[in-house]
XYZ file of C-alpha atoms in Angstrom:
623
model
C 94.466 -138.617 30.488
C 94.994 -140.973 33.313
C 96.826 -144.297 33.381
C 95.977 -147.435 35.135
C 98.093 -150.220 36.358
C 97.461 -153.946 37.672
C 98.885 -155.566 40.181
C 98.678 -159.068 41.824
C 99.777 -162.826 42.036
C 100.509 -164.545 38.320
C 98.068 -166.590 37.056
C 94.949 -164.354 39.019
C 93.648 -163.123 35.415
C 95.079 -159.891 35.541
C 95.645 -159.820 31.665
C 92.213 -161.643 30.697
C 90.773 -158.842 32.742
C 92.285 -155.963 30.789
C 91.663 -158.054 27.280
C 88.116 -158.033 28.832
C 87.679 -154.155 29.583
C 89.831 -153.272 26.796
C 89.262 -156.120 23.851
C 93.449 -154.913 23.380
C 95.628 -158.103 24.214
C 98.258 -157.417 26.323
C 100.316 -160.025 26.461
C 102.819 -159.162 23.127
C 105.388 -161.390 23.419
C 105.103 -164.439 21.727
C 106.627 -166.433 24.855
C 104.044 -164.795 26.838
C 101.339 -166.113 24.513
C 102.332 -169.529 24.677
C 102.960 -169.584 28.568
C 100.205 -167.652 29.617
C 101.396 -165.575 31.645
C 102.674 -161.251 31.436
C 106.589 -161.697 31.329
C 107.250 -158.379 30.155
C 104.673 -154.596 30.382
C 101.557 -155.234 28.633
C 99.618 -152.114 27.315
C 95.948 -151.302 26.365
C 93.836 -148.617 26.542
C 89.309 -147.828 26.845
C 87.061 -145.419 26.605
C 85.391 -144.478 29.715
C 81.370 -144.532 29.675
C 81.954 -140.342 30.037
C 84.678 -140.472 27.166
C 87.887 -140.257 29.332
C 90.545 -142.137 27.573
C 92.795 -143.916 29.998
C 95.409 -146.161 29.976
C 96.026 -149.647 31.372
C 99.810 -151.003 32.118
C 99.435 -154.635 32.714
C 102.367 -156.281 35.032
C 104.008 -159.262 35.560
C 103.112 -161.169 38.718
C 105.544 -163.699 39.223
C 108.151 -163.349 41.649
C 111.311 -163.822 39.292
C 109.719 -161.027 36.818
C 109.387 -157.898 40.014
C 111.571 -155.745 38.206
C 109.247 -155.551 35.501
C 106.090 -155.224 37.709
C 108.212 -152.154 39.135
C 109.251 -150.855 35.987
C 105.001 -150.526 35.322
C 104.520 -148.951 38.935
C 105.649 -145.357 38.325
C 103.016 -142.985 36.604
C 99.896 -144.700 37.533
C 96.647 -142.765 38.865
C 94.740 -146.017 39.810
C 95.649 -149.806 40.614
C 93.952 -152.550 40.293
C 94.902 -155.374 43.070
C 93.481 -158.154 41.369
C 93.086 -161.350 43.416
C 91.823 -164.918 42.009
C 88.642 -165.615 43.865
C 89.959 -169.148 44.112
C 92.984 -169.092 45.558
C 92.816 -165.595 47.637
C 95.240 -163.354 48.443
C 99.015 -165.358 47.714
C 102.765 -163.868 48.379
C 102.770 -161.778 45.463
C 99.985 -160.329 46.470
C 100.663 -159.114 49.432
C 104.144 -157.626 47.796
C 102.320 -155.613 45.200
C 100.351 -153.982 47.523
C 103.247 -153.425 49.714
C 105.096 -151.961 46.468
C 102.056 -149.817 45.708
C 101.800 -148.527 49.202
C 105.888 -147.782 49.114
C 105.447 -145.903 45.437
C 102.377 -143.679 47.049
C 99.500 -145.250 44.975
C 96.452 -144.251 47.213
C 93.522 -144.818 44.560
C 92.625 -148.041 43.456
C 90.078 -150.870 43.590
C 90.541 -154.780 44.488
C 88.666 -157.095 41.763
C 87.984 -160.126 42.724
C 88.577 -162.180 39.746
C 86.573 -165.931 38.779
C 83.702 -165.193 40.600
C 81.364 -167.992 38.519
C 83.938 -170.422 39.893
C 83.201 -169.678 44.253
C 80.182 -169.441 45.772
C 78.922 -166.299 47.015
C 79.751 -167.380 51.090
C 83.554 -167.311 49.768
C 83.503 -164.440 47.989
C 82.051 -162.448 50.804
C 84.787 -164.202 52.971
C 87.527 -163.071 50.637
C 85.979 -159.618 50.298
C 86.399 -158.813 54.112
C 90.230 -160.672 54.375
C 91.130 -158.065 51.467
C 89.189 -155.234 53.294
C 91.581 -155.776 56.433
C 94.553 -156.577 54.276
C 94.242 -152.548 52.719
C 93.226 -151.856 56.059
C 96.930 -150.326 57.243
C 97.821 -149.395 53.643
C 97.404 -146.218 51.593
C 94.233 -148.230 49.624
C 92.212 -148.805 52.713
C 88.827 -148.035 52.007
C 89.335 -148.701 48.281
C 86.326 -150.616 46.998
C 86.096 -154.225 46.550
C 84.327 -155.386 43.148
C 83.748 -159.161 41.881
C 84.131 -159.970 38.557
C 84.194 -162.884 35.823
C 86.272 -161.439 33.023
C 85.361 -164.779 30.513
C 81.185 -164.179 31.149
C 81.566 -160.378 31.858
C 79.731 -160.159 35.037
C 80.747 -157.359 37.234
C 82.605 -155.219 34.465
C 80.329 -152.542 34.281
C 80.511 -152.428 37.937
C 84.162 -152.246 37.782
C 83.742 -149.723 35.103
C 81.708 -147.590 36.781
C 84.130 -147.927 40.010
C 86.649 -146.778 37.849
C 85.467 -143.734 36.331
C 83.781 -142.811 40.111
C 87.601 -143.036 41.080
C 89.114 -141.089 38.514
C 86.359 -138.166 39.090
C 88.522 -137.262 41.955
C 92.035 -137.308 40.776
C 93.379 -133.907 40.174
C 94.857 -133.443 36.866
C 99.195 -133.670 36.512
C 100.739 -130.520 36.588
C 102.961 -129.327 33.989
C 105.907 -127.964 35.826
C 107.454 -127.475 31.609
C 110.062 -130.307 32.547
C 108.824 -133.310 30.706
C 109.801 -136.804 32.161
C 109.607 -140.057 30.255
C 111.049 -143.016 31.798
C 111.745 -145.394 29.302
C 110.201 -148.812 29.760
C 110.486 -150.254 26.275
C 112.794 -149.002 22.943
C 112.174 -150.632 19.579
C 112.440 -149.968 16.066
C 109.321 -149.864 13.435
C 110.332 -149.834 9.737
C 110.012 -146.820 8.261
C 109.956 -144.855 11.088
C 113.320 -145.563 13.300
C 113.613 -145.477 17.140
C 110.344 -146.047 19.379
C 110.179 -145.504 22.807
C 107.950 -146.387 25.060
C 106.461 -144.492 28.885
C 104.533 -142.716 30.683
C 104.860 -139.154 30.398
C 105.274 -137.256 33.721
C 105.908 -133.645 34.957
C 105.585 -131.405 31.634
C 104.085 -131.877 27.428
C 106.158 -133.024 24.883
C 105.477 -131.808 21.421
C 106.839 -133.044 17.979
C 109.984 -130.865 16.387
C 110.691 -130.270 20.191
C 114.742 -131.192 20.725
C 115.320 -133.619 23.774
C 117.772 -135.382 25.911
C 118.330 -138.984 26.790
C 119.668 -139.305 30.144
C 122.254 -140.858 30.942
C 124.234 -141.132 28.600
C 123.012 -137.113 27.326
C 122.170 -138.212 23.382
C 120.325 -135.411 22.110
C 117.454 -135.928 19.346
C 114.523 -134.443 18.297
C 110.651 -135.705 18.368
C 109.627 -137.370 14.963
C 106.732 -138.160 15.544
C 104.069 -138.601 19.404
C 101.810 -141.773 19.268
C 99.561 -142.421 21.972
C 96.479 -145.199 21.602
C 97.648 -146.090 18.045
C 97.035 -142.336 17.039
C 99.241 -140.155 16.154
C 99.461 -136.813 17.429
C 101.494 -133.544 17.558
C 101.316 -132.876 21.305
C 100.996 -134.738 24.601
C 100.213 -133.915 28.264
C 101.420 -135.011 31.436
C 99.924 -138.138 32.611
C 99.910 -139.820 28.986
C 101.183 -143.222 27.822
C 102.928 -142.327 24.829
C 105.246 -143.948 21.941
C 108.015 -141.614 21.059
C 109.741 -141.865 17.407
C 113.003 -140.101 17.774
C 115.068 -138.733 15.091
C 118.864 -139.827 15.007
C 119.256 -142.404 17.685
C 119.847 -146.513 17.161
C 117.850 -148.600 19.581
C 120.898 -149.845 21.193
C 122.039 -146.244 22.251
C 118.476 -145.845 24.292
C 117.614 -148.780 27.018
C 114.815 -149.005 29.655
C 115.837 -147.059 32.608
C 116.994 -144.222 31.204
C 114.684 -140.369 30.815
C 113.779 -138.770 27.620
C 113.457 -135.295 28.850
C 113.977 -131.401 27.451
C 117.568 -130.221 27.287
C 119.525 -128.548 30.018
C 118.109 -129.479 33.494
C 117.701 -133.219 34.362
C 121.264 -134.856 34.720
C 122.081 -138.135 36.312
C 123.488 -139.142 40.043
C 125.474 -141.754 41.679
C 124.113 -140.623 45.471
C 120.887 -139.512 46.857
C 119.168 -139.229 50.041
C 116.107 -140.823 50.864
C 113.617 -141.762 53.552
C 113.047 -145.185 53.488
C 111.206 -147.598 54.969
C 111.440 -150.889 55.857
C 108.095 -153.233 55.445
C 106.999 -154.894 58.716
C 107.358 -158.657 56.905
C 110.807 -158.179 56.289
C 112.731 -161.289 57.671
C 115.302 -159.074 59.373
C 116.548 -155.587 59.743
C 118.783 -154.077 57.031
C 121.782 -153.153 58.599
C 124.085 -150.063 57.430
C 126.542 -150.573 54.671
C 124.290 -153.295 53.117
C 124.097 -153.727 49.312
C 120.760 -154.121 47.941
C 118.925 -154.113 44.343
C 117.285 -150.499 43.712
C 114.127 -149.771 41.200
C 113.016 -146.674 40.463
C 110.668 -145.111 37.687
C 112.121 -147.575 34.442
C 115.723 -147.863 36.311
C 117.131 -151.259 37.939
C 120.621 -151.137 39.602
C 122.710 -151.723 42.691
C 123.001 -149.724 45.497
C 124.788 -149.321 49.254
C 122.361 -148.149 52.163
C 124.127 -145.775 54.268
C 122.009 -144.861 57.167
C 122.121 -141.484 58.588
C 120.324 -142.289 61.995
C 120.907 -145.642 63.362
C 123.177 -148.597 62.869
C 119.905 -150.809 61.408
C 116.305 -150.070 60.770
C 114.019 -152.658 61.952
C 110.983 -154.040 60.096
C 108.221 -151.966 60.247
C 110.538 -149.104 60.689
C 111.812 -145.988 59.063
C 115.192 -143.803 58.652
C 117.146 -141.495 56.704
C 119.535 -143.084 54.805
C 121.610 -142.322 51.544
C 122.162 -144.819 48.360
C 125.297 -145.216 47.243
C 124.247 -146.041 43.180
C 126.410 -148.960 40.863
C 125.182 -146.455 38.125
C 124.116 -142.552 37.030
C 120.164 -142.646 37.027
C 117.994 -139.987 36.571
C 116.165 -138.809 39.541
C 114.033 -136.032 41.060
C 113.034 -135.023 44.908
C 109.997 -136.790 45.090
C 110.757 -139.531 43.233
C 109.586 -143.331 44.971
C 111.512 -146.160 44.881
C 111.568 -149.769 46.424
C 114.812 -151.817 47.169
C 114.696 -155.619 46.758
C 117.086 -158.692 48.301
C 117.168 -161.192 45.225
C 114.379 -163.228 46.795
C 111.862 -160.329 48.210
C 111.153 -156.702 48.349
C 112.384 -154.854 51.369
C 111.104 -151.687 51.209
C 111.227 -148.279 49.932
C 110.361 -144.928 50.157
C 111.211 -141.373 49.019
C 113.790 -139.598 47.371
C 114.509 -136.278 49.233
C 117.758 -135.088 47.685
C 119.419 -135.538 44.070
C 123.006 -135.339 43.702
C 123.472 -134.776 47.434
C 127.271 -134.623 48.713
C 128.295 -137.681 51.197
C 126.791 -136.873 54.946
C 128.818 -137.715 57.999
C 126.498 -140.021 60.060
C 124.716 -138.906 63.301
C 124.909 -135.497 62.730
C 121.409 -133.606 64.402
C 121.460 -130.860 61.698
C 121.839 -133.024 58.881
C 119.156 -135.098 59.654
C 117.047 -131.705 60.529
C 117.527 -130.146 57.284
C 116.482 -133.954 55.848
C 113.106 -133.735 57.293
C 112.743 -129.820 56.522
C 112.815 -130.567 53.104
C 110.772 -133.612 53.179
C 108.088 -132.732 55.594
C 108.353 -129.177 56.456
C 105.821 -126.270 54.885
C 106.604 -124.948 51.326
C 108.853 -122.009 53.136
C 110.504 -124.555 54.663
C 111.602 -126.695 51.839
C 112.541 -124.047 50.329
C 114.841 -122.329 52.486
C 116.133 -125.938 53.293
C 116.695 -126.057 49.902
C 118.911 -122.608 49.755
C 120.609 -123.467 53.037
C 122.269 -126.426 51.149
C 123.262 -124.571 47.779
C 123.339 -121.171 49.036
C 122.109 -119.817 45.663
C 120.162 -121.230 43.464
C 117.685 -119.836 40.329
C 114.250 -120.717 39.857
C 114.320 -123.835 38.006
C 116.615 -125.269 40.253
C 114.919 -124.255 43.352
C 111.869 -125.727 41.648
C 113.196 -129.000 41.513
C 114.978 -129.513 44.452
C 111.583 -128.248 46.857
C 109.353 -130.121 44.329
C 107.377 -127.352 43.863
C 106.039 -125.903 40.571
C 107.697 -122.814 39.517
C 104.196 -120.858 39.079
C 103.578 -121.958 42.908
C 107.278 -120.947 43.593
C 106.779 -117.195 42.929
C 104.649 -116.061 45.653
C 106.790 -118.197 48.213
C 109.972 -116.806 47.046
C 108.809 -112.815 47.312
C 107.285 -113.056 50.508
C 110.263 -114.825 52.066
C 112.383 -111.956 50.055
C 109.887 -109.235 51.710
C 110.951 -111.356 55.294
C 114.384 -111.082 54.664
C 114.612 -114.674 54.968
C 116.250 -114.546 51.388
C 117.887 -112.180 49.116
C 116.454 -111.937 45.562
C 118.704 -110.780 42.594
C 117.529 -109.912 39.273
C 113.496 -109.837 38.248
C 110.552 -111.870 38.317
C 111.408 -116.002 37.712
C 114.815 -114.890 36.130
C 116.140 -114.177 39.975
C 119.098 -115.647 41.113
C 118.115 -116.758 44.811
C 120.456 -116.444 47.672
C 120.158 -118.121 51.663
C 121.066 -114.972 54.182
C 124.610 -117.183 54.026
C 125.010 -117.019 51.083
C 124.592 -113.596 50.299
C 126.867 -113.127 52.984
C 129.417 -115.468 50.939
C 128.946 -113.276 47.611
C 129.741 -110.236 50.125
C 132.800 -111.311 51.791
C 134.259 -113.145 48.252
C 133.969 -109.231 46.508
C 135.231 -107.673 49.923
C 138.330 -110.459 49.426
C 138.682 -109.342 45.990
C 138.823 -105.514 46.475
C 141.307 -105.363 49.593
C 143.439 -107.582 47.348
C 143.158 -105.262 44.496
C 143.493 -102.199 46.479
C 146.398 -103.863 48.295
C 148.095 -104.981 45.224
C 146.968 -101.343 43.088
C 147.115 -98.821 45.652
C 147.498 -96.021 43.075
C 143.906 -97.141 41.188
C 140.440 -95.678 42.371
C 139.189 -99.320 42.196
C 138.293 -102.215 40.123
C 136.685 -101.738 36.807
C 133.319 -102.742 37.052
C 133.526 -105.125 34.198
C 136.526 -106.943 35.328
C 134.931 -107.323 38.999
C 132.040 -109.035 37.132
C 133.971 -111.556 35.156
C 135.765 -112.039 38.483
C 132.184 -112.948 39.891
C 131.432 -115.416 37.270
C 127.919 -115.092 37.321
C 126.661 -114.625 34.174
C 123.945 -112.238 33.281
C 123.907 -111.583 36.944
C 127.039 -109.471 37.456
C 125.509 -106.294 36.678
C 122.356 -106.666 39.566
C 124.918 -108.279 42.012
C 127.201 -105.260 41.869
C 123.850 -103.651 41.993
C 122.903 -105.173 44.996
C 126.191 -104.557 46.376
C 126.541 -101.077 45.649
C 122.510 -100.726 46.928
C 123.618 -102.148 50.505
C 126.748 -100.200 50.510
C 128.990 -103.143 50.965
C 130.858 -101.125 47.900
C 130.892 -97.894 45.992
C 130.736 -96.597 42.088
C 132.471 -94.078 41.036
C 132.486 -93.455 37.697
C 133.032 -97.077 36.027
C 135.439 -98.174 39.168
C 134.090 -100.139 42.033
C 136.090 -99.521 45.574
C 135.294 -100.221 49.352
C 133.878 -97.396 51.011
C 136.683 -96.798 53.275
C 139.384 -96.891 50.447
C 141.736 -93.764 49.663
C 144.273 -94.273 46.620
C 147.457 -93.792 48.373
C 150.299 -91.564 46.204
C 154.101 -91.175 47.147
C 155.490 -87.910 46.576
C 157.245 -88.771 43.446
C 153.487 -89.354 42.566
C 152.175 -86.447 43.658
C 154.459 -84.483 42.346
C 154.100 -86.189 38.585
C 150.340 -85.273 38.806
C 150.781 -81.263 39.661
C 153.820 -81.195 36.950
C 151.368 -82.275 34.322
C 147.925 -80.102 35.725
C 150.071 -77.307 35.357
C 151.174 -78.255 31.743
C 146.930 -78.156 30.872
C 146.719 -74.986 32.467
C 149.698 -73.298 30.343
C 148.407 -74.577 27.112
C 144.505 -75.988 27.604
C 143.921 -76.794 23.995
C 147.529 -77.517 22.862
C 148.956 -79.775 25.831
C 152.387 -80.936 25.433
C 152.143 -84.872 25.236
C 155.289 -85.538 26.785
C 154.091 -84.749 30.699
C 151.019 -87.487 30.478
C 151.679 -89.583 33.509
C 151.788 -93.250 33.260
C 148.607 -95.190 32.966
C 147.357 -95.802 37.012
C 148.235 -92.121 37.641
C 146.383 -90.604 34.419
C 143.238 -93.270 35.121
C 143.309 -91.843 38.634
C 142.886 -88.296 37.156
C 140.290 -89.707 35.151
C 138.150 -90.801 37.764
C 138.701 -87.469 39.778
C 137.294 -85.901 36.637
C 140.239 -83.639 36.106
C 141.271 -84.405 32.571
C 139.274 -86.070 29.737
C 141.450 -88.632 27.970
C 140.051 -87.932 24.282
C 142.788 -90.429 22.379
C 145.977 -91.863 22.936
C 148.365 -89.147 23.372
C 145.866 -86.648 23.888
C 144.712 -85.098 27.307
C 142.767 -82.033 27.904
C 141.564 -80.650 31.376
C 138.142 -81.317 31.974
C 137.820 -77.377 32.322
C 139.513 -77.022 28.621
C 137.644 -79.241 27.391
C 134.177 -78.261 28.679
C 134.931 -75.235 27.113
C 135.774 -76.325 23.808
C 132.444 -78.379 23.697
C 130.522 -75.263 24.395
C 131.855 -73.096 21.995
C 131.977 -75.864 19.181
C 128.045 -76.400 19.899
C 126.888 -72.667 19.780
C 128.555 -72.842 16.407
C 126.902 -75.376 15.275
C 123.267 -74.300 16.616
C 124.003 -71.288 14.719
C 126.228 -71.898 11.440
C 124.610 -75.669 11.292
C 128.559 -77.306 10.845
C 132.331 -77.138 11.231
C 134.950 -78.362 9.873
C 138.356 -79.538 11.314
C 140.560 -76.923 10.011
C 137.388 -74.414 11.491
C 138.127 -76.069 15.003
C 141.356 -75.757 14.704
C 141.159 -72.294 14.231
C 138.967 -71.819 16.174
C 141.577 -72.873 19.413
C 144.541 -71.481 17.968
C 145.980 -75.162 17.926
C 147.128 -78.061 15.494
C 144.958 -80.217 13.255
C 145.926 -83.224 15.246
C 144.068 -81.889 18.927
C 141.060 -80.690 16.841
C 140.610 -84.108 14.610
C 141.096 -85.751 18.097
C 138.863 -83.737 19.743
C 136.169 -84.267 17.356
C 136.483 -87.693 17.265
C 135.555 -87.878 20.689
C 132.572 -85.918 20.391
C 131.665 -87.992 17.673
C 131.491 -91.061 19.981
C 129.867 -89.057 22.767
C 127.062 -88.684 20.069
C 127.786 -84.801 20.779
C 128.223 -84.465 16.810
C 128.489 -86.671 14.339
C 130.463 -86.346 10.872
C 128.953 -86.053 7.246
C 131.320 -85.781 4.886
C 134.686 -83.460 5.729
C 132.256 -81.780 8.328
C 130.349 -82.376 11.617
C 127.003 -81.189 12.543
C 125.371 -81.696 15.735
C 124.275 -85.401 16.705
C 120.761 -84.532 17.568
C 119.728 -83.068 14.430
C 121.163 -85.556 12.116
C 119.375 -88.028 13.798
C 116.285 -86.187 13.995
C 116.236 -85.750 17.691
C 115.328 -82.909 19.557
């Protein structure tokens, strides 16, 4: 489904037009009715000849009502410049178009509106002054149709235009994160909240749970209308009603995003390439405060400029906007800035939540235009040269690339060694060559202090070094990694540097061969009273010379090897054993052979049935 939008000077019959293509009025305000004139977004809809439903946004055109002619901007496939064949083209005129070139509309068509009321020598006049008014703009070339909305001549022309156009637009992409800028909330009875947008980067569906942002209200989708039909599912692209479950009008305002939970969250800065239009009055200096507009959202903002002390009209510059208030953005993203009287300019949003830049810096400005003009490799590793890690769905949204499209980029720069991959498929956690780097050095950091502070301990446990890392789900395939590249080595569940020794005194030492030589006296009877304290015995441990079985309890991993041996031939041939059996069976107390037993119970060695134990794999039915 696509969406059309008008633009042009009030008064050139921008709404009769739509009434006239559509037979929808509108103009739904009553104050609008009686003036005349679109004060607020008007909305209809047709039926292509084909049977392509589109639909229309109709804007304001007088000069005091621009915010709401921007508000209509965002979202549409195809303008319609729409100039009174009368009067020609007037100042508003000439700022929609400059607000449509800014916001990156490069379909539309100019209708010439009246025509019964000019001759045809004027309207061929006004044809060619339009023609080289597009000329420098991103509608050059667009076609040029005359029309009389009242008599319908020319609207199956315009029609025809229209569908022609539309042919060749590409259909939005659902990138699965679902965008509705809010241009209108109300409440119907019966049903609750309404709200009102077009719907851009991903589907909504009704039960689906979203997010208003700001202020982060979650809800859930009641009901999808779109055309005065209800439906249970709509595409990118689609002008849509939303009825949302749990939320009062006043908590949800134009300006803010109805989106999916967990990804989209508001910003005070950004950076941006903007542009200043060549009719500007004067240049916009740094520092200066100007009104912003962008998707829904109006607001405030500072212009800090990156490159220069002022941007002359006509020119460009990287610049960051210092926001009154949060608004919901993406990279990508257009947006125009306004002095009360006039528009200014515009341009692109190239970073979300970016951190304050020092001015005049050559590789800040160079990573800038990486990510807003270099290939989809570079973006991307612009992208992870700022965060340094980053997962798929963020990495999608900062390089303003689809995450399907993302996958191929992101393995062959892996395969390059241009970035290190953790983890599989679109669940990877992505790292920049410097930040990989960082993860190595931060464990390195953490293991000389633990060695330093430990010195008796073969390492870190592995599970505290994760929770140390703070990763998440990627601890384990970090370590991995790590362990992979040899920046650090496993042994058994400890994690040490590869040049680390555990260092012992000779009191130590000394401890350690008093209590080997207690195992060796009495293997399956050892005294308690020699275990070492806890670093020493873990130490043994992880040197595999004893087998900690329970508190209290110690054998040598010789003695106990043993033990397991003979208690399995039993069982292969007698089928079970019993405690007091084991016991006998070692010439030692009840309390090593329960212990022992135990422990081969959790080792899933045997497993106990009643007062006896029988081997694990048969009463499971393995083997």
């Amino acid at each position: 489904m696509f969406v059309l939008g008008t633009a042009g000077h009030i008064d050139h019959g921008k709404s009769v037009l739509v009434r006239a293509l559509t037979g929808i009025e509108p103009d739904r305000l009553r104050e609008e009715k009686e003036r005349g004139m679109t004060i607020d977004l008007g909305f209809a809809w047709m039926k292509l000849p084909g049977g392509e439903e589109i639909g229309i946004v109709d804007v304001p055109g007088h000069e005091r009502l621009i915010r709401n002619m921007l508000a209509g901007v965002g979202g549409i496939d195809l303008a319609l410049l729409v100039v009174d064949a009368r009067e020609g083209v007037m100042l508003q005129t000439r700022e929609h178009l400059a607000i449509l070139d800014i916001m990156g509309v490069s379909r539309g068509l100019v209708v010439l509106t009246k025509k019964d009321l000019v001759d045809d020598a004027k309207l061929d006049t006004l044809g060619k002054e339009v023609e080289a008014i597009i000329a420098p703009t991103a509608l050059a070339g667009s076609p040029v149709v005359a029309v009389s909305a009242l008599k319908g001549e020319g609207l199956a022309e315009l029609v025809s235009s229209i569908e022609m156009l539309l042919a060749a637009v590409p259909p939005r992409l659902d990138s699965g994160r679902p965008r509705l800028p809010v241009d209108r909330s109300f409440t119907l009875p019966g049903s609750g909240t309404v709200v009102t947008g077009t719907l851009l980067g991903g589907s909504l569906a009704v039960g689906r749970e979203v997010e208003i942002v700001p202020p982060g209200l979650r809800s859930r989708v009641r009901g999808i209308q779109t055309h005065r039909s209800f439906v249970d599912f709509a595409a990118p692209g689609t002008r849509v009603g939303v009825n949302l479950a749990g939320i009062s009008p006043g908590d949800i305002h134009r300006g803010n995003v109805l989106t999916v939970p967990g990804w989209l969250s508001a910003t005070t800065m950004i950076s941006v390439r903007l542009s200043l239009l060549g009719q500007a009055s004067r240049p916009l200096i740094h520092n200066t405060t100007v009104n912003f507009y962008t998707g829904s959202t109006r607001g405030m903002a500072r212009v800090r400029l990156l490159d220069k002390d002022d941007i002359k009209p006509g020119e460009d510059a990287w610049a960051q906007l210092m926001l009154s208030k949060p608004v919901a953005v993406v990279k990508g993203d257009r947006f125009i800035i306004r002095s009360p009287q006039a528009t200014l300019g515009g341009g692109e949003i190239m970073e979300v939540h970016t951190r304050r830049y020092r001015r005049r810096q050559p590789d800040v400005i160079r990573n800038l235009e990486q990510k807003g003009y270099g290939t989809a490799e570079e973006r991307v590793l612009a992208a992870l040269e700022k965060h340094r890690s980053m997962d798929f769905a963020a990495l999608s949204g900062e390089s303003n690339i689809n995450v399907t499209e993302l996958v191929p980029i992101v393995e062959s720069l892996i395969e390059k060694g241009e970035l290190v991959g953790i983890g599989e498929g679109k669940k990877k956690l992505l790292f920049s060559p410097a930040g990989w780097m960082g993860i190595e050095g931060r464990v390195t950091s953490i293991l000389e202090e633990y060695h330093r502070r430990l010195p008796v301990r073969p390492g870190i446990p592995r599970a505290e070094l994760g929770s140390r890392l703070k990763m998440g789900a990627h601890n384990s395939p970090v370590i991995g990694k790590l362990i992979d590249s040899g920046v650090v080595v496993e042994e058994g569940n400890y994690i040490r540097l590869p040049g680390y020794q555990v260092r012992l005194t000779a009191e130590q030492q000394h401890i350690i061969d008093r209590f080997i030589r207690s195992l060796e006296e009495s293997p399956f009877a050892p005294a308690g009273d020699s275990i070492p304290e806890t670093d020493l015995l873990n130490l043994l441990v992880a040197r595999k010379q004893v087998v900690r079985v329970s508190e209290g309890v110690v054998f040598s991993l010789k003695a106990y090897n043993e033990m397991v041996a003979r208690i399995t031939s039993h069982l292969e041939k007698e089928g079970s054993i019993t405690a007091a059996a084991v016991r006998d069976m070692f010439k030692t107390s009840r309390k090593y052979a329960i212990a022992l037993l135990e422990y081969m119970d959790g080792a899933r060695i045997t497993r106990r049935i009643g007062d006896r134990r029988v081997l694990y794999r048969e009463a499971s039915g393995e083997g």
